[in-house]
Amino acid sequence: MIQNIKKDEWAVVLDFLAKGHSGMSRSQPAAQVIGDKYFSLLEVIIREGNALKPGDKVYIGDKKRDQVQYISGRIEMKDLTAAAKDELLDCIEKIVESNQEYFLKFFNESTSLTTRQHQLELLPGVGKKHLWAILDERKVGPFKSFDEIKTRVPLIPDPKTMVVKRIIEELEEKDRYSFFVLKLKEQEDKKPVREVLARA
């Protein structure tokens, strides 16, 4: 299921800092990026000679990296530059739209959290009526697109936006549950991401 996560192999640039920022020990090109599968917010150091722009996709996996020299660390929402924050929503929307099959698993396979709460109820705007409408329809057959959800469950007018809002909430750590966003173990949060990911 969606919680069985490992690490992002690719990331999308939110902001490119040609000379780095004031918090760095020396001037070097850096970028704030977001993973295109598990939404890891990272700061990466860019190899000299590469000029990136918001929306560019960069490889951050274990194999040879052409643009990224190394991952300097994990960052939080509050660490994003103003430019990165401006790009974040649009970037997440595009990722969700282009990976519908992956996110549809949540609608098709999600289960109960407790005897009183279902995972689907953690999507913004989903109450008991919405929940039962979704569960009844998925008994008929799995949802194959966001548009199909809108057609079969009129109470859910915009499932993509629900997912996007939930991802934002998880990035802001407003809830202890995380279905879409990669969370490192608490004891590892302060370690360099490149070390943690190497062991994943």
XYZ file of C-alpha atoms in Angstrom:
200
model
C 0.000 0.000 0.000
C 1.045 3.628 -0.156
C 2.723 3.562 3.283
C 5.304 1.001 2.116
C 7.700 3.658 0.957
C 11.446 3.804 0.440
C 12.819 6.938 -1.181
C 12.500 9.316 -4.096
C 14.622 8.716 -7.167
C 13.624 11.929 -8.943
C 12.745 15.388 -7.709
C 11.234 18.552 -9.142
C 12.982 21.899 -8.670
C 11.034 24.455 -6.645
C 13.748 27.114 -6.525
C 17.292 27.372 -7.871
C 19.818 29.369 -5.857
C 22.733 30.078 -8.163
C 24.994 31.193 -5.306
C 23.364 29.285 -2.480
C 21.986 31.094 0.559
C 23.214 32.840 3.703
C 22.970 29.703 5.812
C 25.601 27.876 3.757
C 29.254 27.739 4.784
C 30.355 28.748 1.280
C 28.809 30.010 -1.918
C 27.736 27.174 -4.197
C 24.740 26.509 -6.446
C 21.866 24.835 -4.631
C 18.224 24.021 -5.192
C 15.170 23.329 -3.114
C 13.349 20.337 -4.565
C 10.432 18.017 -3.874
C 10.433 14.281 -4.575
C 8.106 13.299 -7.396
C 6.725 10.221 -5.614
C 7.035 10.590 -1.843
C 7.199 14.406 -1.675
C 10.466 14.611 0.252
C 11.444 18.264 0.645
C 15.195 18.448 0.144
C 18.014 20.889 -0.384
C 20.496 19.665 -2.966
C 23.860 20.983 -4.098
C 24.066 21.420 -7.855
C 27.140 20.676 -9.922
C 28.900 23.747 -11.302
C 27.797 24.686 -14.799
C 24.169 23.630 -14.352
C 21.495 26.312 -14.352
C 18.093 25.019 -13.315
C 14.631 26.519 -13.250
C 11.435 25.694 -11.344
C 9.740 22.635 -12.780
C 12.960 20.968 -13.950
C 13.271 17.314 -12.999
C 16.552 16.132 -11.485
C 17.797 12.666 -10.583
C 18.568 12.193 -6.872
C 18.890 8.394 -6.741
C 21.909 6.232 -5.991
C 23.257 6.001 -9.531
C 25.315 8.634 -11.343
C 23.817 12.101 -11.034
C 24.460 14.535 -13.842
C 23.113 17.680 -12.176
C 22.944 17.000 -8.442
C 26.287 16.731 -6.655
C 24.783 15.606 -3.358
C 21.759 15.961 -1.104
C 22.703 18.353 1.674
C 19.694 17.665 3.870
C 16.009 17.396 4.393
C 14.081 20.632 4.849
C 10.642 21.550 6.161
C 7.931 23.781 4.765
C 9.140 26.672 6.912
C 12.592 26.410 5.313
C 11.334 26.977 1.774
C 12.172 30.237 0.051
C 9.323 32.515 -0.974
C 9.835 31.442 -4.580
C 9.743 27.750 -3.631
C 6.519 28.234 -1.672
C 4.957 29.915 -4.690
C 5.822 26.901 -6.855
C 4.826 24.204 -4.373
C 1.071 23.927 -4.977
C 1.326 23.908 -8.761
C 4.129 21.364 -8.604
C 2.166 18.981 -6.365
C -0.906 19.291 -8.590
C 1.142 18.293 -11.635
C 2.715 15.335 -9.828
C -0.679 14.052 -8.680
C -2.236 14.535 -12.116
C 0.568 12.692 -13.893
C 0.494 9.786 -11.417
C -3.240 9.195 -11.118
C -2.940 5.407 -11.040
C -0.696 5.586 -7.981
C -2.984 7.938 -6.043
C -6.131 6.086 -7.058
C -4.844 3.205 -4.924
C -5.786 5.286 -1.908
C -9.407 5.507 -3.040
C -9.503 1.849 -4.069
C -7.521 0.152 -1.303
C -7.622 2.345 1.812
C -8.896 0.708 5.000
C -10.079 1.576 8.499
C -7.731 3.373 10.879
C -9.813 2.539 13.934
C -13.288 1.152 14.582
C -14.591 4.701 14.210
C -12.408 6.226 11.526
C -11.478 5.295 7.964
C -8.365 6.437 6.117
C -10.558 8.128 3.507
C -11.940 10.444 6.186
C -8.530 12.078 6.458
C -8.972 13.561 2.995
C -10.129 17.181 3.370
C -13.880 17.415 2.851
C -14.669 13.719 3.337
C -17.329 13.018 5.962
C -19.394 9.928 6.703
C -21.743 10.439 3.743
C -18.807 10.825 1.358
C -17.099 7.800 2.892
C -20.050 5.454 2.453
C -20.681 6.708 -1.070
C -17.070 5.910 -2.029
C -17.097 2.513 -0.298
C -20.384 1.534 -1.956
C -19.081 2.463 -5.396
C -15.763 0.701 -5.081
C -17.679 -2.516 -4.321
C -19.004 -2.209 -7.873
C -15.478 -1.908 -9.232
C -12.224 0.001 -8.729
C -11.971 3.629 -9.769
C -9.800 4.060 -12.860
C -9.472 7.857 -12.929
C -10.277 10.966 -10.939
C -12.941 11.817 -13.500
C -14.578 8.447 -12.898
C -14.737 9.170 -9.182
C -16.483 12.464 -9.922
C -18.986 10.694 -12.174
C -19.711 7.731 -9.911
C -19.621 9.660 -6.636
C -21.250 13.075 -7.219
C -20.544 14.005 -3.585
C -16.836 14.082 -4.523
C -16.540 16.903 -7.097
C -12.735 17.179 -7.124
C -10.800 14.149 -5.809
C -7.492 15.445 -7.151
C -7.753 18.622 -5.095
C -8.578 16.534 -2.021
C -5.369 14.564 -2.491
C -3.322 17.722 -3.094
C -4.686 19.362 0.066
C -3.927 16.226 2.065
C -0.340 16.216 0.792
C 0.054 19.856 1.868
C -1.298 18.972 5.324
C 1.188 16.123 5.626
C 4.056 18.384 4.579
C 2.941 20.829 7.272
C 2.820 17.880 9.719
C -0.705 18.749 10.822
C -1.577 15.084 11.371
C 0.302 12.126 12.803
C -0.789 9.962 9.886
C 1.151 10.220 6.653
C -0.107 8.354 3.591
C 1.604 10.212 0.776
C 4.594 12.068 2.245
C 7.808 10.281 3.207
C 8.605 10.649 6.891
C 11.964 9.681 8.303
C 12.134 8.054 11.706
C 12.174 10.648 14.463
C 15.643 9.715 15.624
C 17.012 10.128 12.101
C 15.348 13.433 11.235
C 18.428 15.511 12.058
C 20.910 13.334 10.197
C 21.986 14.232 6.657
C 19.422 12.809 4.269
C 22.085 11.324 2.025
C 23.168 9.077 4.933
C 19.646 7.978 5.812
C 18.621 7.298 2.232
C 21.742 5.250 1.613
C 20.487 2.748 4.159
C 16.897 2.641 2.822
